[in-house]
Coordinates of C-alpha atoms in Angstrom, one line a residue:
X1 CA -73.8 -101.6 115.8
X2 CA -71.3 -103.9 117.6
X3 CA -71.2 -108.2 116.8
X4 CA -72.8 -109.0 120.0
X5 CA -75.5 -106.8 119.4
X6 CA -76.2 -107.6 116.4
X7 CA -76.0 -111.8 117.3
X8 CA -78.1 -110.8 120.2
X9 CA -80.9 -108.7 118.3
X10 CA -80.7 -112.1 115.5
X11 CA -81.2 -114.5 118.5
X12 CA -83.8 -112.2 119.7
X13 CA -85.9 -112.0 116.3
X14 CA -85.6 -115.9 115.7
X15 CA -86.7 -116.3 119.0
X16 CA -89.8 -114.6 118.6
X17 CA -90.1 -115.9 115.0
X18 CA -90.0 -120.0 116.2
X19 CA -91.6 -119.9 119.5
X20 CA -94.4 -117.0 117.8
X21 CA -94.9 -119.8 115.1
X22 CA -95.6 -122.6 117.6
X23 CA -97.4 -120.7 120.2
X24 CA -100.0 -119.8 117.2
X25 CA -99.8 -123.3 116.6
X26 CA -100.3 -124.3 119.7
X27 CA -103.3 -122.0 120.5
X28 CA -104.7 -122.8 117.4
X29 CA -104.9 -126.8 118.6
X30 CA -105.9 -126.0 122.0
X31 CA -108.8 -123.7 120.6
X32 CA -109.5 -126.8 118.2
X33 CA -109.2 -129.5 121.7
X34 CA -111.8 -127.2 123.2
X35 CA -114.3 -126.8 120.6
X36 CA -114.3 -130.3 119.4
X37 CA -114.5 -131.0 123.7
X38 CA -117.5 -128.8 124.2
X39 CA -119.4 -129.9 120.4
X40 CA -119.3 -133.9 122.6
X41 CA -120.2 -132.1 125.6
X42 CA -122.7 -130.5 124.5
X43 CA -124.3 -133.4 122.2
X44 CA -124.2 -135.6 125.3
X45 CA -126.3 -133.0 127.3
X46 CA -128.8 -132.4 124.0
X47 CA -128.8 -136.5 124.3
X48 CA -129.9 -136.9 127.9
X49 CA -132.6 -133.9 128.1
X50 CA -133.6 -135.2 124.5
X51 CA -134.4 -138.2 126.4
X52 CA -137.1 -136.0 129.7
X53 CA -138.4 -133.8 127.0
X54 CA -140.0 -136.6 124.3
X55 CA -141.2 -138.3 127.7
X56 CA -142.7 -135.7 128.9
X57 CA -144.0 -134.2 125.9
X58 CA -145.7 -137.9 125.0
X59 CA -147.3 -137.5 128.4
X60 CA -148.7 -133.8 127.3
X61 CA -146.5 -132.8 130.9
X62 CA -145.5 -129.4 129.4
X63 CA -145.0 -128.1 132.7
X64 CA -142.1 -130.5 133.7
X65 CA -140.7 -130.2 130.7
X66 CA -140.9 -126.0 131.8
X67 CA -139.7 -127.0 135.4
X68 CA -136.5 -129.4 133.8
X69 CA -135.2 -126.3 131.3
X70 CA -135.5 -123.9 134.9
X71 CA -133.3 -126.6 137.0
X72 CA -130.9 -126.8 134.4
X73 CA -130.5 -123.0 133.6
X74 CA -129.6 -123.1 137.7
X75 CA -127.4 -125.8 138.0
X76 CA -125.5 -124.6 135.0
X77 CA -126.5 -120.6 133.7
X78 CA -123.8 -120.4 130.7
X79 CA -126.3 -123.2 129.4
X80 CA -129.7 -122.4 128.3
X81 CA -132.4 -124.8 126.5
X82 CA -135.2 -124.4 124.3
X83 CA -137.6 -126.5 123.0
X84 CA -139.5 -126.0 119.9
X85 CA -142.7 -127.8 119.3
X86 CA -144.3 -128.3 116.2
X87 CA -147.3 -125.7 117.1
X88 CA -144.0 -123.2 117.0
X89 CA -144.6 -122.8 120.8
X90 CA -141.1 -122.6 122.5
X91 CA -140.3 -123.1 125.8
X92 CA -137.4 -121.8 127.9
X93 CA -136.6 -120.9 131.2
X94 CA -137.8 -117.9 132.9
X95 CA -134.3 -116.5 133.1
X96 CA -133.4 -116.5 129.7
X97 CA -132.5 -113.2 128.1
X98 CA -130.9 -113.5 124.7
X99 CA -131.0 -110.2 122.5
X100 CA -130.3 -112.2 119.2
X101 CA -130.7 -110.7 116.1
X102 CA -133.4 -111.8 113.9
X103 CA -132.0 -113.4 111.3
X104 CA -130.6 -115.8 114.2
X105 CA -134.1 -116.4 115.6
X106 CA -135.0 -116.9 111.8
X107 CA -132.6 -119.5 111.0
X108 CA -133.6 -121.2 114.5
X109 CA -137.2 -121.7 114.3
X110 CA -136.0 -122.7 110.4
X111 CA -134.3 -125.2 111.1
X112 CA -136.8 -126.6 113.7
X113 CA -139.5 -126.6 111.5
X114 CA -137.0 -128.6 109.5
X115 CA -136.8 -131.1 112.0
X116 CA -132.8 -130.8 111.0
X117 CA -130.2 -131.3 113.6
X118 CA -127.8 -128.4 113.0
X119 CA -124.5 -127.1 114.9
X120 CA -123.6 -123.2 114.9
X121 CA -121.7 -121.0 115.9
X122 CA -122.3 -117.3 116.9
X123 CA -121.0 -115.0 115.4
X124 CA -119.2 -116.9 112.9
X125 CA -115.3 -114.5 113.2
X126 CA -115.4 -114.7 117.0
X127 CA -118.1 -116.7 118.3
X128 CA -119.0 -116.9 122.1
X129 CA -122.5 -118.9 121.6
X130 CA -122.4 -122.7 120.8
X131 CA -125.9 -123.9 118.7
X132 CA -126.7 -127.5 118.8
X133 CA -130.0 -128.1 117.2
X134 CA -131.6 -131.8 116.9
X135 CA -134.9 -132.9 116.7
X136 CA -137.0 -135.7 119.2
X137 CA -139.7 -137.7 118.1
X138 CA -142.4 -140.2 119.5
X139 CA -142.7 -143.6 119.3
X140 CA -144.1 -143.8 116.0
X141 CA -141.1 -141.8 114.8
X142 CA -142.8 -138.6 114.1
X143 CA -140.8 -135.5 114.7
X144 CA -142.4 -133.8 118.0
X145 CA -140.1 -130.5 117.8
X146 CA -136.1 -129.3 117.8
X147 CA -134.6 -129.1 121.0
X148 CA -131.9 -126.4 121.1
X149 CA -128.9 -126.5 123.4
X150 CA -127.3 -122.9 123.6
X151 CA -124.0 -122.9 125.6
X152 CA -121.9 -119.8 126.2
X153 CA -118.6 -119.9 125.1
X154 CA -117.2 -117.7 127.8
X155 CA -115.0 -119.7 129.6
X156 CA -113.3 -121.7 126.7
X157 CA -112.4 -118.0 125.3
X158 CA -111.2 -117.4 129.1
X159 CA -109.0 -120.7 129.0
X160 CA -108.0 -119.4 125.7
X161 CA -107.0 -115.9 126.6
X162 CA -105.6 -117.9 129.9
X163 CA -103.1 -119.9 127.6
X164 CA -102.3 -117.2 125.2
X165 CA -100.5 -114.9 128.1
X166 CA -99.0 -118.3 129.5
X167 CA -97.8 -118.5 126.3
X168 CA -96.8 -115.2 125.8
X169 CA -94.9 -115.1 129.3
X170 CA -92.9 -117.9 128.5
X171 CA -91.5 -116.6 125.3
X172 CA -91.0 -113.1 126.9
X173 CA -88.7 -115.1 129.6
X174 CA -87.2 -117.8 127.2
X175 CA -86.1 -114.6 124.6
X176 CA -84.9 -112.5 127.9
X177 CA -82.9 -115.7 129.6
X178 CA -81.5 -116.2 126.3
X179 CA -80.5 -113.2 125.2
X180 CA -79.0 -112.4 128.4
X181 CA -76.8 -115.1 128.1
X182 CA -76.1 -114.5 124.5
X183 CA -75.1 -111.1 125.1
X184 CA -72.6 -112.7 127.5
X185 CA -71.6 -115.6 126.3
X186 CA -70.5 -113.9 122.9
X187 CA -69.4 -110.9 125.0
X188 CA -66.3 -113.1 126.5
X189 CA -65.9 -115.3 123.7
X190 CA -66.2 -113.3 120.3
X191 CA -66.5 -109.6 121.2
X192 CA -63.3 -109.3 123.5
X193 CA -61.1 -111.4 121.5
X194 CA -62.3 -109.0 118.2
X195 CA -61.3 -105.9 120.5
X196 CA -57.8 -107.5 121.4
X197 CA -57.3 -108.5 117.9
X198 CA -58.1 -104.9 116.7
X199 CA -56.5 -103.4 119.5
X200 CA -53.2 -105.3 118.6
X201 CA -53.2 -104.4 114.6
X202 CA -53.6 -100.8 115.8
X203 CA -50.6 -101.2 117.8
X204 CA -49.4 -102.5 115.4
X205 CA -49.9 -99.9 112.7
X206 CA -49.0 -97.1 115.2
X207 CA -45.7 -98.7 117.5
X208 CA -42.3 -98.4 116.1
X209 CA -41.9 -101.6 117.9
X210 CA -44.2 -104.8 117.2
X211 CA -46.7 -105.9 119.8
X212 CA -46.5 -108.6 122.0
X213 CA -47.9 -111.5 121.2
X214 CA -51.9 -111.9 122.0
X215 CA -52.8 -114.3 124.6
X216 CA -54.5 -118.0 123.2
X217 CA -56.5 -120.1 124.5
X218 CA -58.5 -122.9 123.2
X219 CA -58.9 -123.9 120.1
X220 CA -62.0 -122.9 118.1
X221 CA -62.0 -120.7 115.0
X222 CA -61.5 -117.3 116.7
X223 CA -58.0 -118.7 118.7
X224 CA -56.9 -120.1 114.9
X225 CA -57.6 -116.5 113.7
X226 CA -55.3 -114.9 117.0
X227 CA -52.8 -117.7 116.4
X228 CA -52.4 -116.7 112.7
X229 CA -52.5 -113.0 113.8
X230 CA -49.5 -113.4 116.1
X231 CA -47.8 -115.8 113.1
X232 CA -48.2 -112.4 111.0
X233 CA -47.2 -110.2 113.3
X234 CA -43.7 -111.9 114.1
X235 CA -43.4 -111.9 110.2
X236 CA -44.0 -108.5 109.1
X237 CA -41.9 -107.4 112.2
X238 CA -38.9 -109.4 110.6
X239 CA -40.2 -108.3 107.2
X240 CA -40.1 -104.6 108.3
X241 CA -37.0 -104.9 109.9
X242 CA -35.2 -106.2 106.7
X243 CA -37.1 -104.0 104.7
X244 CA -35.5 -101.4 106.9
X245 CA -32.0 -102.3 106.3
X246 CA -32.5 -102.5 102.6
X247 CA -33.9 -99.3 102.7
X248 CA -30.9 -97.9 104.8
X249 CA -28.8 -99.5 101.8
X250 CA -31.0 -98.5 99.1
X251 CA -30.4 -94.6 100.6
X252 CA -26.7 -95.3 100.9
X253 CA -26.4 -96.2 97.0
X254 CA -28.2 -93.4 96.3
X255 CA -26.2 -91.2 98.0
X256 CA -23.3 -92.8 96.5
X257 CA -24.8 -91.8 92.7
X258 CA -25.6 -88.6 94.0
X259 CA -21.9 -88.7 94.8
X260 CA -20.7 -89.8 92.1
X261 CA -22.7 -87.8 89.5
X262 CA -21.5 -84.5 91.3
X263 CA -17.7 -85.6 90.7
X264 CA -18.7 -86.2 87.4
X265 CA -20.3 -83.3 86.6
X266 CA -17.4 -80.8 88.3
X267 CA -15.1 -82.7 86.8
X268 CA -16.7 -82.1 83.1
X269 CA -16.5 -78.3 84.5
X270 CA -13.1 -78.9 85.7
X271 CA -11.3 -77.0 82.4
X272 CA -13.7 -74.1 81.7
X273 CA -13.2 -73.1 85.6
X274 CA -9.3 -74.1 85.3
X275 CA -9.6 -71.4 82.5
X276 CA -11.6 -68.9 84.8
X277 CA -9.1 -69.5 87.5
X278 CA -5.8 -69.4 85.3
X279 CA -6.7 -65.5 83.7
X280 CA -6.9 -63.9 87.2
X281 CA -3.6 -65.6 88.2
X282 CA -2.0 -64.3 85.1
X283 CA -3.6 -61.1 85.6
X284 CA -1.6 -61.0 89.3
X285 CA 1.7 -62.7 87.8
X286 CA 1.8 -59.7 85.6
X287 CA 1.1 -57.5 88.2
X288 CA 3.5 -59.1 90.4
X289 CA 6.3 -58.7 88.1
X290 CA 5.6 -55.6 87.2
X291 CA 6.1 -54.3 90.8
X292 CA 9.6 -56.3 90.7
X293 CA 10.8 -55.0 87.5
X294 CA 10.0 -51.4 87.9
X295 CA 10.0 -48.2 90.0
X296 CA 7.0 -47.4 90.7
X297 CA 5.4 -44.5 93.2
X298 CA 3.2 -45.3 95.9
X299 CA 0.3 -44.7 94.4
X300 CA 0.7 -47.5 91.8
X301 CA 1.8 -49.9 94.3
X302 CA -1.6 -49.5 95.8
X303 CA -4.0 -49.8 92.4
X304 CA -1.8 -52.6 91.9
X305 CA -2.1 -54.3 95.3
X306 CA -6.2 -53.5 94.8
X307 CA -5.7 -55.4 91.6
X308 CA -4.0 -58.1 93.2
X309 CA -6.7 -58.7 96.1
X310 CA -9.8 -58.4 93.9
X311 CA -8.3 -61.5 91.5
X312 CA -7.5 -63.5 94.6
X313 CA -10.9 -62.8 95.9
X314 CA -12.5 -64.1 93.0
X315 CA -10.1 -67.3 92.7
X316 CA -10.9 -68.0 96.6
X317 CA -14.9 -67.2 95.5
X318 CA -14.7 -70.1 92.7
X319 CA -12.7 -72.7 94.6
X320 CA -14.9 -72.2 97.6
X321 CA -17.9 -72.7 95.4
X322 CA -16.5 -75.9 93.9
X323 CA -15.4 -77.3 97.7
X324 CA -18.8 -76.3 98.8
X325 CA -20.5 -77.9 96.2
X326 CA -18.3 -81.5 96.0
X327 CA -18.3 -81.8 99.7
X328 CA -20.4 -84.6 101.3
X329 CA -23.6 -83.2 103.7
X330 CA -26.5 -85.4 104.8
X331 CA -29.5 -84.6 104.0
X332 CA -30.4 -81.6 106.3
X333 CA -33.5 -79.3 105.6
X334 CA -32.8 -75.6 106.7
X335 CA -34.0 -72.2 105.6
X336 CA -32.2 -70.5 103.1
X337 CA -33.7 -68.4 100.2
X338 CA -33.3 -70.9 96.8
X339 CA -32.7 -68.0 94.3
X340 CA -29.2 -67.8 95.5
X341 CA -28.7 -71.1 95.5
X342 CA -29.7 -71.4 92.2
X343 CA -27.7 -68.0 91.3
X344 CA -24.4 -69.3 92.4
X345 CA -25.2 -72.8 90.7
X346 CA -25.6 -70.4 87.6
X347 CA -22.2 -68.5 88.2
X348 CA -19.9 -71.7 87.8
X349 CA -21.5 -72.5 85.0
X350 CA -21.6 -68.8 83.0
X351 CA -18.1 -69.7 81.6
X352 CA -19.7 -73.0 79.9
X353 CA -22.7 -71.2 78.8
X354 CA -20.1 -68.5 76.7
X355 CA -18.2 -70.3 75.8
X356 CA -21.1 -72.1 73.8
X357 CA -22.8 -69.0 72.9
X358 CA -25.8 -69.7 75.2
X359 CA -27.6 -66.9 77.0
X360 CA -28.4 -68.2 80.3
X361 CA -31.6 -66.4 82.2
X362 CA -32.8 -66.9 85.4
X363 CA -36.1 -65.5 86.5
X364 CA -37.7 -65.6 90.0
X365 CA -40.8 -64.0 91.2
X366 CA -40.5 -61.4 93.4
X367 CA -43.1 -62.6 96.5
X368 CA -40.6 -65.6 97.2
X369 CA -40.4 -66.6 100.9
X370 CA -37.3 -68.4 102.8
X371 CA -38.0 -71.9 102.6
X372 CA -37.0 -74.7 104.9
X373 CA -35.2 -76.5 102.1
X374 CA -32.1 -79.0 101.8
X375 CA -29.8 -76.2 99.9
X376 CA -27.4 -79.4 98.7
X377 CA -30.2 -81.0 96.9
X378 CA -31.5 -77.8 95.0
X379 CA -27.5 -77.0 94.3
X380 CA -27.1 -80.7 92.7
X381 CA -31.3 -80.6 90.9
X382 CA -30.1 -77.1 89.2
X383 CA -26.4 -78.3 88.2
X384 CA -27.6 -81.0 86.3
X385 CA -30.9 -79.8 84.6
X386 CA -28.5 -77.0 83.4
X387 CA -25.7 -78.9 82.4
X388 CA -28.1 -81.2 80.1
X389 CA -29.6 -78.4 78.7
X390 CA -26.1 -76.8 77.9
X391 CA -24.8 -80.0 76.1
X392 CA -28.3 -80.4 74.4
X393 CA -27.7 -76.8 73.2
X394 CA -26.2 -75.2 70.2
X395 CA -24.5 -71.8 69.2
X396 CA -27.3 -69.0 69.5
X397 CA -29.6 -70.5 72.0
X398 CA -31.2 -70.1 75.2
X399 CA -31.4 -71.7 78.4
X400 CA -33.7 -70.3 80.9
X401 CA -34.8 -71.0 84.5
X402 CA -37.9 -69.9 85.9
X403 CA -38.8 -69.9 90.1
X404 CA -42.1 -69.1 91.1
X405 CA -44.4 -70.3 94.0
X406 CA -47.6 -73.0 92.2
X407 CA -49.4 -75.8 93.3
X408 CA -49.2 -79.4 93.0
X409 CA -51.5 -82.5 93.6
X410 CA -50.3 -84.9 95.8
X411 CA -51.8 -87.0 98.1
X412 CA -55.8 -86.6 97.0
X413 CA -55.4 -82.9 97.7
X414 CA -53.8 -79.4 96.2
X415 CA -51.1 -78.1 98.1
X416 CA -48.5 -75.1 97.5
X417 CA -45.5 -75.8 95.6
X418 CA -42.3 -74.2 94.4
X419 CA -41.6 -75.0 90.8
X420 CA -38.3 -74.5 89.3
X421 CA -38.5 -74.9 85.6
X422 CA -35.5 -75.4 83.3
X423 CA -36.1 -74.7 79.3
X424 CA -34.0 -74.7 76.5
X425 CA -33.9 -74.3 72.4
X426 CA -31.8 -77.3 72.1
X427 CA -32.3 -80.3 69.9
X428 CA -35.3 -81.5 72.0
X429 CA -35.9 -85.4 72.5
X430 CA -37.4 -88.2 70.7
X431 CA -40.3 -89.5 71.9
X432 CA -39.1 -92.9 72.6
X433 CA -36.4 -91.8 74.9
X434 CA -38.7 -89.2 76.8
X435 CA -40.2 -92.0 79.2
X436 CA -36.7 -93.4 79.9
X437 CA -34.8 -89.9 80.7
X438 CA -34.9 -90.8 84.7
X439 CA -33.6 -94.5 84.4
X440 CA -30.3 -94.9 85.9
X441 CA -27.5 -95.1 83.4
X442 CA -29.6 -94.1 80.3
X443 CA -28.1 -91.6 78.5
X444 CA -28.0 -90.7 74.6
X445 CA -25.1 -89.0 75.1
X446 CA -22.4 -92.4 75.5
X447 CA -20.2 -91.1 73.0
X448 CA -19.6 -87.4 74.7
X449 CA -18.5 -88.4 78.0
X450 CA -22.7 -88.8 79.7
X451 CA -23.4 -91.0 82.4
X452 CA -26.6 -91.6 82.6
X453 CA -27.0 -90.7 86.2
X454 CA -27.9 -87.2 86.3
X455 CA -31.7 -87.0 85.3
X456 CA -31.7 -90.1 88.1
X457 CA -30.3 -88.5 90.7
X458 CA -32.7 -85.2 90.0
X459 CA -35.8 -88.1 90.3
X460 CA -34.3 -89.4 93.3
X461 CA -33.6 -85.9 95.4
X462 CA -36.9 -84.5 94.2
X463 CA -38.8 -87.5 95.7
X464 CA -36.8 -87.4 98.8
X465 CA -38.0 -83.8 98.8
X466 CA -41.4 -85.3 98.3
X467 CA -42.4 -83.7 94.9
X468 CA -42.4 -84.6 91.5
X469 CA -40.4 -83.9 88.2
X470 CA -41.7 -83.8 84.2
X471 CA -40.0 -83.9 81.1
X472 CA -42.0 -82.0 78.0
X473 CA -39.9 -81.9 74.5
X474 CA -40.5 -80.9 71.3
X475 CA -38.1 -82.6 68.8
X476 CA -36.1 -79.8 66.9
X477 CA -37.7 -77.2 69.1
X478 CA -36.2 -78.0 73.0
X479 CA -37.2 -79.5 75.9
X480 CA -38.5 -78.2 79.5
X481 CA -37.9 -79.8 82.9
X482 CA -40.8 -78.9 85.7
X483 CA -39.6 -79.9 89.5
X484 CA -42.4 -79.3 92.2
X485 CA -41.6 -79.5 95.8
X486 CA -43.8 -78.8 98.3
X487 CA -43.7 -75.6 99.7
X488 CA -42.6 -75.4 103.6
X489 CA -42.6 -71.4 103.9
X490 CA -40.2 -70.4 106.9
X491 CA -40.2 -67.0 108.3

């Protein structure tokens, strides 16, 4: 339900609330007005008759007494007389026809007999009969009889019912007249102004650009509320933009770490793949020499020359790799199939891994799609969960790396995942240092040569990537790395 139906339903309800209250009032007086009018009315008129009758009766003229209660009933027929003597005769007027319960006739003649001078009401919860009872007397004071004025009530319930639509009307027209201009009246002041001010913070949430300013004028409290709107718009907008520009700084540096943590780590890999480079060429200068120092047939000038190309061949495959690998690339999902990214990761660093006596597995599942993926970021996550493990590891042990498809939670709901895990049997890590392993520049391994950048940059990638990375160690026992990234399958 909108404001201005909800201000015009309120101004309906306390309409009808305070104008119902003093129209019952008001009824309730008038009612009063007019009984207490027709009570004097009517005890003038017992007072005058009472005045013919106790003549007339002194005189024993019953008749004109008979003939006064007829011209009355004609000159006025919502009032009709009786007159009880004290022989209980009652006279009335021919035209009198009053089917009046008993009890009524009852309490009547009771209260003649009484000589009492009573006024009633009939019925008592809505009455339309008016009772005034009194009794007349002769001139030596002796009560003669009651005279009873009965007047019909008719046409003070008609005046009633009369002012209770008049009443009625007039609120029905005040609460329409009102409420139409309510509804308008908070229609162009309130409800418009709301929609612009919404209309302007959805631009605002949706626009690349910030709105323009929303039009002011006046001053009450709703034009202070668009006034501070517009002073918060023009400040998030510079916020947003400087927020912007250290963000577009903040990526920069961390490209730079990325940077610098992959020279770091090929240059830690620089001598075991100087070694895997040097054997092949000293495999071809031996090869080379020996063609130049003897005579040799055709036939062994061609294993020879096979020899020669496969050595080069692998020599151009590992510098390629390590060019690859150090060069600079943007960020730039594509599709590519992440087991061989991570299997050539693996190759440069088999020489490592034997050199340490550490068997180095990798295990994928077989129902892996191509994934639109950025292949740099995988190369650089692998590299250094592996080299970690391998400086964490001793003689003997075991590093293995597990792909598989999984799900994650992210964002309130369960969405498909590839998960890369990375475990080892090295010396594991203490508790106290787990929760700071992605800080930048923490690293327990100061002493050997370790940066403390290479857990950071994983963090960092991974949440560009959008997923998430955990550290589980056992101290003594090893340690396992779970990266989940959200799964974009590509065909």
């Amino acid at each position: 339900m909108s404001i201005v139906q909800k201000l015009t339903l309120s101004l309906v309800a306390l309409s009808f609330f305070v104008f119902g209250i003093y129209g019952a009032i008001h009824l309730h007086a008038e009612r009063q007005d007019l009984r207490i009018a027709m009570e004097q009315e009517t005890q003038i008129l017992a007072s005058s008759i009472q005045v013919s009758v106790e003549n007339a009766l002194r005189d024993q003229q019953i008749d004109d007494v008979q003939k006064l209660l007829q011209q009355l009933e004609r000159i006025d027929p919502a009032i009709h007389i009786r007159v009880y003597i004290s022989d209980n005769e009652v006279l009335h007027s021919d035209a009198e026809i009053r089917d009046w319960p008993d009890s009524l006739e009852q309490t009547l003649l009771e209260i003649a007999r009484n000589g009492e001078t009573r006024l009633l009401y009939f019925p008592v919860d809505k009455p339309n009969l008016l009772f005034l009872s009194q009794p007349f007397i002769d001139r030596k004071n002796v009560t003669l009889g009651n005279l009873t004025v009965v007047r019909s009530l008719d046409p003070m319930n008609e005046d009633l019912q009369a002012t209770e639509r008049t009443i009625l009307i007039t609120l029905a027209s005040f609460v329409l007249v009102t409420s139409g201009f309510c509804f308008v009246l908070v229609r162009l002041t309130v409800a418009r102004p709301l929609e612009r001010l919404g209309q302007g913070m959805r631009d605002f949430r949706d626009g690349n650009l910030p709105p323009l300013p929303l039009p002011v004028a006046g001053n009450d409290e709703l034009t202070r509320v668009i006034r501070e709107f517009n002073r918060m718009i023009a400040e998030l907008s510079e916020a947003y933009r400087q927020l912007e520009v250290e963000t577009q700084h903040k990526r920069s540096l961390q490209r730079a770490l990325q940077n610098a943590d992959k020279l770091i780590t090929i240059g830690q890999l620089s001598a075991g793949l100087a070694h895997e480079i040097g054997t092949p060429l000293q495999i071809i200068n031996g090869r080379a020499r020996a063609l130049v120092e003897s005579d040799t047939t055709p036939d062994d000038v061609r294993r020879i020359a096979q020899i020669l190309v496969a050595q080069t061949d692998r020599m151009t495959r590992i510098v390629k790799r390590l060019l690859d690998f150090v060069r600079h690339r943007p960020l730039d999902p594509a599709p590519c199939d992440v087991a061989i990214v991570i299997t050539e990761v693996l190759d440069m660093l088999t020489y490592e891994a034997r050199n340490k006596d550490i068997a180095l597995k990798f295990n994928q599942a077989d129902d892996l799609p191509r994934v639109k993926i950025d292949k740099d970021g995988i190369q650089q996550i692998v590299l250094n969960l592996v080299s970690n493990a391998l400086a964490a590891g001793a003689p003997g042990g075991s590093i293995r790396v597990d792909l598989h498809q999984d799900l994650m939670f992210k964002a309130g709901s369960t969405i498909p995942s590839l998960q890369l895990k990375v475990s080892d049997t090295g010396k594991g890590i203490t508790p106290e240092h787990l929760t700071q392993l992605f800080e930048p520049f923490f690293t327990t391994r100061a002493d050997c040569g370790g940066t403390g950048l290479g857990l950071a940059v994983v963090k960092t990638i991974v949440t560009e990537m959008g997923g998430s990375v955990a550290a589980e160690s056992n101290l003594g026992l090893g340690s396992c790395f779970t990266v989940d990234i959200p799964l974009k399958a590509y065909p």
